[in-house]
GROMACS .gro file of C-alpha atoms in nm:
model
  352
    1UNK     CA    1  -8.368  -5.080   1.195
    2UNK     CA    2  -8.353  -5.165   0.811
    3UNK     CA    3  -8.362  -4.780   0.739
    4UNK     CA    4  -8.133  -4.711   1.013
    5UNK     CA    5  -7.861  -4.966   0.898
    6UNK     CA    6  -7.880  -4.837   0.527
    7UNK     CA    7  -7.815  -4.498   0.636
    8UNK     CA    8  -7.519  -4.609   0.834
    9UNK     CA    9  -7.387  -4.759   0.527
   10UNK     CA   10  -7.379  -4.459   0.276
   11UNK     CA   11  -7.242  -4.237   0.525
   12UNK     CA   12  -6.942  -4.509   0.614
   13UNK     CA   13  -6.913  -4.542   0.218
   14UNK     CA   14  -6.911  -4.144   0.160
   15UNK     CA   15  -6.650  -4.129   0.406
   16UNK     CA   16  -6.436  -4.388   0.246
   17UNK     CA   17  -6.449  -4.225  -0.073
   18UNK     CA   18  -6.339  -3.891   0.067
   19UNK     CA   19  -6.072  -4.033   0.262
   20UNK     CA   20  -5.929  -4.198  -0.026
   21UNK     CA   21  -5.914  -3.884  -0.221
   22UNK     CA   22  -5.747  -3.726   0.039
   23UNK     CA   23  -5.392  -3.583  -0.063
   24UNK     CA   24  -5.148  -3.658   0.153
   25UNK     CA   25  -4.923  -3.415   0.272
   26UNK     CA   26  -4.544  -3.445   0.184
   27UNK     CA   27  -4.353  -3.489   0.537
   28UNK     CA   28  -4.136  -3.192   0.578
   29UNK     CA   29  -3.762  -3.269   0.541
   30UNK     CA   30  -3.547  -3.204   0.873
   31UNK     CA   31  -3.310  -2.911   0.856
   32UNK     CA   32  -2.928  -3.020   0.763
   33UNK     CA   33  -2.719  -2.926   1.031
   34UNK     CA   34  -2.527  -2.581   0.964
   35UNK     CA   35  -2.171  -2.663   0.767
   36UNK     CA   36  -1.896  -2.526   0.983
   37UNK     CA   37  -1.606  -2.350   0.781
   38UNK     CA   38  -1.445  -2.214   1.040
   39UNK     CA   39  -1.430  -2.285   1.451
   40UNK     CA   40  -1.213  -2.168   1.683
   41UNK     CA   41  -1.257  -2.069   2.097
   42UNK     CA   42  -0.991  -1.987   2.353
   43UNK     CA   43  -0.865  -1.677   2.493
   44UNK     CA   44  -0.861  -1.345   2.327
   45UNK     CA   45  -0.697  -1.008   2.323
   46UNK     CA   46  -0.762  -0.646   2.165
   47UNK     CA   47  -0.546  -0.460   1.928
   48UNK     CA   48  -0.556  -0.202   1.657
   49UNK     CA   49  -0.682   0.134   1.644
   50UNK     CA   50  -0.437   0.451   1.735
   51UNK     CA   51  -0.400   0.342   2.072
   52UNK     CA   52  -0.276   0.015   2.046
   53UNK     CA   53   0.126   0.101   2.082
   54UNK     CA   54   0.177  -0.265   2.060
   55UNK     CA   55   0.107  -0.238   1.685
   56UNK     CA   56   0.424  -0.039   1.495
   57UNK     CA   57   0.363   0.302   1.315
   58UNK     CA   58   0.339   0.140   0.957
   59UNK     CA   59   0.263  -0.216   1.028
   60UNK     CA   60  -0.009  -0.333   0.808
   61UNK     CA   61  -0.311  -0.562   0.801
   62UNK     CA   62  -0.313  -0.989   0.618
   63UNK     CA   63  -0.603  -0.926   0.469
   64UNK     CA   64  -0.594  -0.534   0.379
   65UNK     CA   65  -0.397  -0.289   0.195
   66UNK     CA   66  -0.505   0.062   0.155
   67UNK     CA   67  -0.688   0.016  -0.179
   68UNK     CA   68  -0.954  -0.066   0.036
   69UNK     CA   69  -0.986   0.244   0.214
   70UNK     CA   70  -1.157   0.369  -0.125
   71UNK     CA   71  -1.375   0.055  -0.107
   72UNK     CA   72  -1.718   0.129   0.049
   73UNK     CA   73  -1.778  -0.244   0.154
   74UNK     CA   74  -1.483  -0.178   0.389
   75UNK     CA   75  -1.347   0.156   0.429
   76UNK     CA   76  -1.570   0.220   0.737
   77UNK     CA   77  -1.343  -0.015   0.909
   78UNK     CA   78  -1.083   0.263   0.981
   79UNK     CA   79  -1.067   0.565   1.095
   80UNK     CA   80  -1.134   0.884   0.834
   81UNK     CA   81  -0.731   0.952   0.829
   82UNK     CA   82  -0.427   0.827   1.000
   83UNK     CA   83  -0.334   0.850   1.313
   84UNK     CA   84  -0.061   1.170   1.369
   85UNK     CA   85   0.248   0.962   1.342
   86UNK     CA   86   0.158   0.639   1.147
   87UNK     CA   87   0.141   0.508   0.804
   88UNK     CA   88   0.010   0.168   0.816
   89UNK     CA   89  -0.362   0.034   0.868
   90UNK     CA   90  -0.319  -0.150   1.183
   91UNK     CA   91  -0.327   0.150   1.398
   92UNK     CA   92  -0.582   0.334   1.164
   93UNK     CA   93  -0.843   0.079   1.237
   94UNK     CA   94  -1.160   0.233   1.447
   95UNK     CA   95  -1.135   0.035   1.734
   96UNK     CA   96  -1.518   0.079   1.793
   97UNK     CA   97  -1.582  -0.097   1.424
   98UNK     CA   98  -1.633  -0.499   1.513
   99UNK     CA   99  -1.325  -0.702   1.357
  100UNK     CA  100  -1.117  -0.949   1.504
  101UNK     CA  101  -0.808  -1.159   1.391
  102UNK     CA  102  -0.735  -1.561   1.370
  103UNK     CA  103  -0.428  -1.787   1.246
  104UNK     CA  104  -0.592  -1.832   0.989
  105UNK     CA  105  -0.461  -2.157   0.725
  106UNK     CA  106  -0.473  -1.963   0.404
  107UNK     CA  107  -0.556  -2.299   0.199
  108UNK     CA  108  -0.866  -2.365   0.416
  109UNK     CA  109  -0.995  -2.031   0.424
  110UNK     CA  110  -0.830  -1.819   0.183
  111UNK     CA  111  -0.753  -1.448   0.186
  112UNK     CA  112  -1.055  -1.380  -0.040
  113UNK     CA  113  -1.282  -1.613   0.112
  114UNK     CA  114  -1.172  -1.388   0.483
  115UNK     CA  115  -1.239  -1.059   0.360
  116UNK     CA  116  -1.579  -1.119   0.204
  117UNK     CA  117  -1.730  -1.306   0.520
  118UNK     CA  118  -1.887  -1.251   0.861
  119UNK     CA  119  -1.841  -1.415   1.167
  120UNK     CA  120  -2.043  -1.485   1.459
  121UNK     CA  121  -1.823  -1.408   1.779
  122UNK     CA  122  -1.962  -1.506   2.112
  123UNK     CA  123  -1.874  -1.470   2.482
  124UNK     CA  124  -1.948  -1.841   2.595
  125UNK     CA  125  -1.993  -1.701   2.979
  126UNK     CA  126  -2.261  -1.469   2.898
  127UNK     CA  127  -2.426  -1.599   2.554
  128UNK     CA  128  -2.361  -1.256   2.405
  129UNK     CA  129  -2.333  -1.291   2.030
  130UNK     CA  130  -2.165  -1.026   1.743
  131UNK     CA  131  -2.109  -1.061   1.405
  132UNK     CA  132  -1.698  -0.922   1.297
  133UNK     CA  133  -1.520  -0.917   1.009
  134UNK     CA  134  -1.204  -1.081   0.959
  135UNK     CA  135  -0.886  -0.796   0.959
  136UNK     CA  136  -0.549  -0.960   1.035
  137UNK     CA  137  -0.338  -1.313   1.148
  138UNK     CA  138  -0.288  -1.341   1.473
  139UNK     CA  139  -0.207  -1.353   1.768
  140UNK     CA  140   0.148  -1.567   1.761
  141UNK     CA  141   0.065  -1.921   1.897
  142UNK     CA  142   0.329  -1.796   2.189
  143UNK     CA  143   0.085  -1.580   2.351
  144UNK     CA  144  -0.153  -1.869   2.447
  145UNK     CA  145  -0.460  -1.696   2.278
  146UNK     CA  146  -0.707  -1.781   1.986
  147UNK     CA  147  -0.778  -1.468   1.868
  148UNK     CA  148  -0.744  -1.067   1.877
  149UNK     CA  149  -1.087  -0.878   1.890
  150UNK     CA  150  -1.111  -0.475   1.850
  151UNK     CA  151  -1.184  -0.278   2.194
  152UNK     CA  152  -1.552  -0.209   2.080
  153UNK     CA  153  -1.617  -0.608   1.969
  154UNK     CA  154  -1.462  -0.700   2.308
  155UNK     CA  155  -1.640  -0.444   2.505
  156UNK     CA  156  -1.968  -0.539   2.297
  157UNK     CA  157  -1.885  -0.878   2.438
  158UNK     CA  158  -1.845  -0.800   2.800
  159UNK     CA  159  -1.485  -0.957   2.738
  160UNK     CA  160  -1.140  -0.910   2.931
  161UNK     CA  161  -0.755  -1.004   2.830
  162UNK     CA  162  -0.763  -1.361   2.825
  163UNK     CA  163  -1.147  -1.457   2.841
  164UNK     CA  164  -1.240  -1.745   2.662
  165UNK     CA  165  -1.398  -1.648   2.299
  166UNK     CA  166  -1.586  -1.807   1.999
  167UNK     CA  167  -1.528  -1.769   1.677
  168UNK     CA  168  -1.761  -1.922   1.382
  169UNK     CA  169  -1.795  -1.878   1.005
  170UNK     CA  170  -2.080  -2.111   0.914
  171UNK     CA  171  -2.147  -2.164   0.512
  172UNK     CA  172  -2.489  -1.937   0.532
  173UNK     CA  173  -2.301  -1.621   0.669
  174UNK     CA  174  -1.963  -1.650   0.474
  175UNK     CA  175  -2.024  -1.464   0.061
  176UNK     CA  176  -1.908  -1.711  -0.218
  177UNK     CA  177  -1.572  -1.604  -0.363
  178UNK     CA  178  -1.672  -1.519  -0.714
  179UNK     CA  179  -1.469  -1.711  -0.951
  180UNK     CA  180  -1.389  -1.444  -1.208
  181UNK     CA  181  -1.223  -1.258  -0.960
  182UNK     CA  182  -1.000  -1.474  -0.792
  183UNK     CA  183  -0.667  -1.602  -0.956
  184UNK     CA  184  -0.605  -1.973  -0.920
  185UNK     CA  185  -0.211  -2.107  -0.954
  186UNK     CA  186  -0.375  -2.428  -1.136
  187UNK     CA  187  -0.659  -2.668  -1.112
  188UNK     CA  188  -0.836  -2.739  -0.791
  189UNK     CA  189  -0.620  -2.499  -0.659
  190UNK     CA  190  -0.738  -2.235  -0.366
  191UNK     CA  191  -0.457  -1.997  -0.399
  192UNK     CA  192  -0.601  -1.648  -0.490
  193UNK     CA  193  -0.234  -1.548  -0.601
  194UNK     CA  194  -0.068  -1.622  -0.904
  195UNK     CA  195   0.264  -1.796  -0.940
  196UNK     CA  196   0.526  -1.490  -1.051
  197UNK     CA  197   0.650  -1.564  -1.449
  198UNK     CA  198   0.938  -1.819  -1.402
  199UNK     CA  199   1.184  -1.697  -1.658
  200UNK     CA  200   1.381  -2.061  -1.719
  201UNK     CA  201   1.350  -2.404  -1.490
  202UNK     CA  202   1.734  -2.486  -1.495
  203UNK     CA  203   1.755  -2.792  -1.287
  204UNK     CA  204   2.026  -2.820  -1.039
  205UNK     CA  205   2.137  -3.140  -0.969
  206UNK     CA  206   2.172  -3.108  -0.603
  207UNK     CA  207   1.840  -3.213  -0.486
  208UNK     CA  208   1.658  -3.489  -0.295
  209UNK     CA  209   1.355  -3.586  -0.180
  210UNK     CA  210   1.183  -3.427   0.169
  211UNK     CA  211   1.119  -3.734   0.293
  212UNK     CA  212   0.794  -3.639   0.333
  213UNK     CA  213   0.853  -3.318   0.577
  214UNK     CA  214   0.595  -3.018   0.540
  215UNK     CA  215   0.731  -2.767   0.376
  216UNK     CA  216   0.621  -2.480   0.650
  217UNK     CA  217   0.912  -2.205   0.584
  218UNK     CA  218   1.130  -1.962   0.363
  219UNK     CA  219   1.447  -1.896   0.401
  220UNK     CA  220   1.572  -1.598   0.190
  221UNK     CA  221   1.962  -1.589   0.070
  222UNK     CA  222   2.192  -1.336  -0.078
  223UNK     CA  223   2.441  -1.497  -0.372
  224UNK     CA  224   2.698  -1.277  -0.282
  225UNK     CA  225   2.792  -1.373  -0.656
  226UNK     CA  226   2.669  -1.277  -1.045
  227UNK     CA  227   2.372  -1.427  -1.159
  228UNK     CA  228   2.592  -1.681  -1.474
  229UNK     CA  229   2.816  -1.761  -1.158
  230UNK     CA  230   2.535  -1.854  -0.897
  231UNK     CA  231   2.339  -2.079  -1.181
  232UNK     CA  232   2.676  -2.229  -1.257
  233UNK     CA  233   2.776  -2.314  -0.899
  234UNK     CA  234   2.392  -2.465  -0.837
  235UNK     CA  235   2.433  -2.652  -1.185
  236UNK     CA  236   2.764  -2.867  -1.048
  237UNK     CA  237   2.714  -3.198  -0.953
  238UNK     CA  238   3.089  -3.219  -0.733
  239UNK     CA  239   3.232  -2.976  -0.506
  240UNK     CA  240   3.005  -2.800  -0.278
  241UNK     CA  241   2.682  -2.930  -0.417
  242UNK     CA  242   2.458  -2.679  -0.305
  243UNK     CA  243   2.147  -2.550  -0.483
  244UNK     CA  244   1.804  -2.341  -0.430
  245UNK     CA  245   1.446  -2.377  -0.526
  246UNK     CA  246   1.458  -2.037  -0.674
  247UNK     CA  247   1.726  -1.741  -0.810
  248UNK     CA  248   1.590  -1.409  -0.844
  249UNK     CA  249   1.817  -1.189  -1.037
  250UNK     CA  250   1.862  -0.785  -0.989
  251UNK     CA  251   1.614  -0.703  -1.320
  252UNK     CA  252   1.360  -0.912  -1.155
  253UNK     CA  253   1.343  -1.260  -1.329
  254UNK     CA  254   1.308  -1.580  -1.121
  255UNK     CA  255   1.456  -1.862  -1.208
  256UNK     CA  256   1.359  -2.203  -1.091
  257UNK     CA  257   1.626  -2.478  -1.016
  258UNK     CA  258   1.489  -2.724  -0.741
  259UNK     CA  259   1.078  -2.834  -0.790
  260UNK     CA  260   0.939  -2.708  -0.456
  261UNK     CA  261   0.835  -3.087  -0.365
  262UNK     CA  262   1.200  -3.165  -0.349
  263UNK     CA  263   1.492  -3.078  -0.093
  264UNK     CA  264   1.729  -2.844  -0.253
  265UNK     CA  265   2.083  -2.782  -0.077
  266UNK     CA  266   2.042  -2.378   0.077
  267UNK     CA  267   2.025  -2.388   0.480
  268UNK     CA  268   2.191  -2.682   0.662
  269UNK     CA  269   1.943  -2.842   0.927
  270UNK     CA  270   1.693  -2.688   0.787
  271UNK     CA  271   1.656  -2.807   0.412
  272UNK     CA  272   1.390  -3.100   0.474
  273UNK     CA  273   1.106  -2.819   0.536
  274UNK     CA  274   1.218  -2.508   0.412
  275UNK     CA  275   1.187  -2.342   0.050
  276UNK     CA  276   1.508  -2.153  -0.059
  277UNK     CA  277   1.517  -1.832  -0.282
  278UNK     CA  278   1.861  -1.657  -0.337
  279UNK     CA  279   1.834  -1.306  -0.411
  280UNK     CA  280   2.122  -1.171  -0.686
  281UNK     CA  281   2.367  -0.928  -0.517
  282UNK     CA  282   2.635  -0.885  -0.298
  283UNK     CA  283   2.741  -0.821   0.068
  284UNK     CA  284   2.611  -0.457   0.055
  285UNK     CA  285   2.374  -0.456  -0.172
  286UNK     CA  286   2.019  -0.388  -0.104
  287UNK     CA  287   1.717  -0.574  -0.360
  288UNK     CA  288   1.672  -0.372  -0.650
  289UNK     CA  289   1.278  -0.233  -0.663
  290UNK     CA  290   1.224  -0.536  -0.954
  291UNK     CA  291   1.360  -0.775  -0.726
  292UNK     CA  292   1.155  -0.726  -0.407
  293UNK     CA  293   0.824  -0.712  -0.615
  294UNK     CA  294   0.929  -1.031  -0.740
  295UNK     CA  295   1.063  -1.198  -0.445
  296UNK     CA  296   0.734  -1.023  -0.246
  297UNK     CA  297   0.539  -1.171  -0.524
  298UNK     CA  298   0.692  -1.559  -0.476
  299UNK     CA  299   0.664  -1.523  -0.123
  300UNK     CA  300   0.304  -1.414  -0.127
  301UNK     CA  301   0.230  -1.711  -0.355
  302UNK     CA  302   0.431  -1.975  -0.156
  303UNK     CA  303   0.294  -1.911   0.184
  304UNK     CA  304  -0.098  -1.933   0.005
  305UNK     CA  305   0.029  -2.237  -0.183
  306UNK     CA  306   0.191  -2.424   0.123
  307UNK     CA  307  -0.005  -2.246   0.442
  308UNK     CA  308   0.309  -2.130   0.556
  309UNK     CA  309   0.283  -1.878   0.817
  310UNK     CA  310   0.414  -1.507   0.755
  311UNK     CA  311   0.645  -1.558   1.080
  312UNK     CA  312   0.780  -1.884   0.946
  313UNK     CA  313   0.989  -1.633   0.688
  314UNK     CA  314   1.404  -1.607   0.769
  315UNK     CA  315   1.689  -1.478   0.688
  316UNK     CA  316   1.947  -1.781   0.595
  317UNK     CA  317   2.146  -1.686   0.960
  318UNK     CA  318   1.822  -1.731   1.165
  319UNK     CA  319   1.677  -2.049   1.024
  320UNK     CA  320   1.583  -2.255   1.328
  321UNK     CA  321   1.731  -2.567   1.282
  322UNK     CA  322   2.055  -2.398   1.082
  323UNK     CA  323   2.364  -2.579   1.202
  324UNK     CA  324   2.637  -2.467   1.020
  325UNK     CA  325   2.923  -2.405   1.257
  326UNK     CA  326   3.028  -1.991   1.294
  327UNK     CA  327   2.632  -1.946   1.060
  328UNK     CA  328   2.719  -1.742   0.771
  329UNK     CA  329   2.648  -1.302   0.640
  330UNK     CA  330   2.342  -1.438   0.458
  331UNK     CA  331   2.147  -1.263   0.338
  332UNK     CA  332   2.381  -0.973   0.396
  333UNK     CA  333   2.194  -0.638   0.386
  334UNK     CA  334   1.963  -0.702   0.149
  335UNK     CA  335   1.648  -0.650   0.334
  336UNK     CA  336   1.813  -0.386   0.539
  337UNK     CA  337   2.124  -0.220   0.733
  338UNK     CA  338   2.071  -0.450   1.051
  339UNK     CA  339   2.189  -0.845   1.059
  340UNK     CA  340   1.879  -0.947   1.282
  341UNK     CA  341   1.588  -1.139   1.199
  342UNK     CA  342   1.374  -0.875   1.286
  343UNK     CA  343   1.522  -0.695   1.003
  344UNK     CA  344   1.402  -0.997   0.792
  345UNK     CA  345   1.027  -1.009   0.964
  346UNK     CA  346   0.991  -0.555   0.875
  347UNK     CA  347   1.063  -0.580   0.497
  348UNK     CA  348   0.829  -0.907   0.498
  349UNK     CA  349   0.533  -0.696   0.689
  350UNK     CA  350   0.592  -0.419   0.454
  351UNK     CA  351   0.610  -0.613   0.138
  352UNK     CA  352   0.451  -0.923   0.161
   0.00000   0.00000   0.00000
C-alpha cells in the first residue's frame, strides 16, 4: 500500500509540473465585421451598349472619358470601336462586360475611389452573386430604381426591369485611391478635382448668408454686358444689388465675387441653394473655347466639392424655384442655338 501510495504521488507531481509548463494558447480574436462603403438595393434597369437607343449617339460616361479606352485596366469594358453612328462611350460599352451605375454622392465615394473598385451585385430572390465595376450616375431618382446594370450583369443575375437588386462595395474589395495621384482642393478634402486658378476675389457687396440651405445646384448666366461693366454693376451697393459667386470672362479667367458659403443675388427664388457663375458675352454669343474649359472646369469642381448632382445644373430661365415675373433670355445662346434646358443639360454631358 506504502509502495502503491508513493507511486501515486510522483506521477500526480510529474503531472503538475508538466501542466504548469504548459503554454497556453492565445484565444483567437473574432473577425471584425466587414466595413460597408457603399449599400444600396431596389429596383434596377439595363442600359448601354449599341443597342440601348435610350442612351444618345455621343452621350458619355461619370466616371469615363475615352483616355481610358487606351487603359488596359479598363478598355475591355467597351466594345473594340464605336458603334456605326455614335461618338460617345455610353453606347460603346459591351453590354456582355459586368458594370452597373448608382447615384452615387461624389464626397462619399469619389470619382477615383468608383473607378478603381469592385462591387458585389446580387439578386436577393435567387442568392446569385457578381462582382461589376462602377461606369456611370444613374438612373434619375424619377424612375423609381436604384441602379442600371449592363444586359450581360442582369442576365448573369437572372434579373428583369424592375427586380429588386443589391449593390455592395465593402472596404476589402474596393483599391485604395493612391494619394499621389489624386488632386485634393485643400485639407481633409475628398475632391479629386482641383479648384480652376481664381484670377482676383473682388467682393461684391450684395451677399447674405444661406441660412443654412444646402447648396445642391448651378445656375449658369450670360452678362449680356463687358466684363469692367458686369464687375462694376456686382460691386454697387444701391440700385439693383445683384451679384454672383463667380464671373468668367471670354479669355478664360474666373473671377470670384460672392464666397460659395454665402447667398449671392443671381436667380430670384432660387438664391438660398444655388451657386451662380455668369459667363462674359452677349445675347448671341456662344462661350469662347477658354471659357467653357473654365466654366467645365468650376463646374466639375463644384458638384465634387458640394455633391451636387449633374442634373441639378440650369440655365438662369429654368431654375426651379425662379420667380421672376415674364423669367428673363438668360443665359442667351451661350450653350447653344435652342432656349431650353435641355440645351443647358447637352453642353453639361459633353463638357462636364
Amino acid at each position: 500500500m506504502a509502495r502503491t501510495a508513493k507511486s501515486t504521488d510522483r506521477k500526480r507531481a510529474a503531472q503538475s509540473v508538466k501542466a504548469a509548463r504548459k503554454i497556453k494558447q492565445p484565444q483567437k480574436p473574432s473577425e471584425e465585421p466587414e466595413k460597408i462603403l457603399f449599400r444600396v438595393e431596389g429596383k434596377m434597369s439595363t442600359f448601354g451598349g449599341p443597342l440601348d437607343f435610350g442612351m444618345q449617339p455621343d452621350e458619355g460616361l461619370a466616371l469615363f472619358s475615352k483616355l481610358d479606352l487606351e487603359d488596359p485596366k479598363y478598355a475591355d469594358l467597351f466594345l473594340p470601336a464605336p458603334p456605326p453612328g455614335t461618338s460617345g462611350l455610353g453606347r460603346r460599352l459591351n453590354p456582355n462586360k459586368f458594370y452597373f451605375a448608382c447615384r452615387w454622392n461624389y464626397l462619399d465615394t469619389p470619382k477615383e475611389f468608383l473607378r478603381r473598385s469592385l462591387a458585389c451585385v446580387e439578386n436577393p430572390q435567387n442568392g446569385r452573386k457578381v462582382d461589376a465595376r462602377p461606369v456611370d450616375w444613374g438612373p434619375y431618382e424619377s424612375t423609381g430604381r436604384v441602379a442600371d446594370l449592363s444586359p450581360g450583369l442582369a442576365a448573369a443575375l437572372g434579373l428583369n426591369t424592375d427586380d429588386v437588386v443589391t449593390i455592395t462595395i465593402s472596404a476589402r474589395r474596393a483599391i485604395p485611391v493612391k494619394a499621389a495621384r489624386t488632386k485634393r482642393a485643400g485639407h481633409g478634402s475628398s475632391n479629386p478635382h482641383a479648384k480652376p486658378a481664381i484670377k482676383e476675389f473682388i467682393e461684391s457687396p450684395n451677399h447674405s448668408s444661406r441660412n443654412g440651405a444646402k447648396i445642391d445646384k448651378i445656375v449658369l448666366h450670360c452678362t449680356e454686358a463687358s466684363l469692367p461693366s458686369t464687375l462694376a454693376e456686382f460691386k454697387k451697393s444701391e440700385g439693383r444689388q445683384v451679384s454672383a459667386h463667380y464671373v468668367i470672362d471670354r479669355n478664360g479667367e474666373i473671377y470670384q465675387m460672392v464666397k460659395d458659403s454665402d447667398r449671392a443675388n443671381h436667380c430670384m427664388g432660387a438664391n438660398e441653394s444655388s451657386i451662380g457663375i455668369e459667363h462674359v458675352g452677349g445675347e448671341n454669343d456662344p462661350l469662347t473655347a477658354p471659357q467653357a474649359a473654365a466654366s467645365a472646369a468650376l463646374i466639375r469642381w463644384l458638384i465634387e466639392q458640394y455633391g451636387i448632382p449633374r442634373t441639378n445644373i440650369f440655365g438662369h430661365d429654368f431654375t426651379p424655384g425662379y420667380s421672376r415675373p415674364g423669367g428673363t433670355s438668360c443665359p442667351d445662346k451661350l450653350f447653344g442655338a435652342g432656349h431650353a434646358q435641355a440645351t443647358i443639360a447637352a453642353w453639361v454631358e459633353a463638357n462636364v
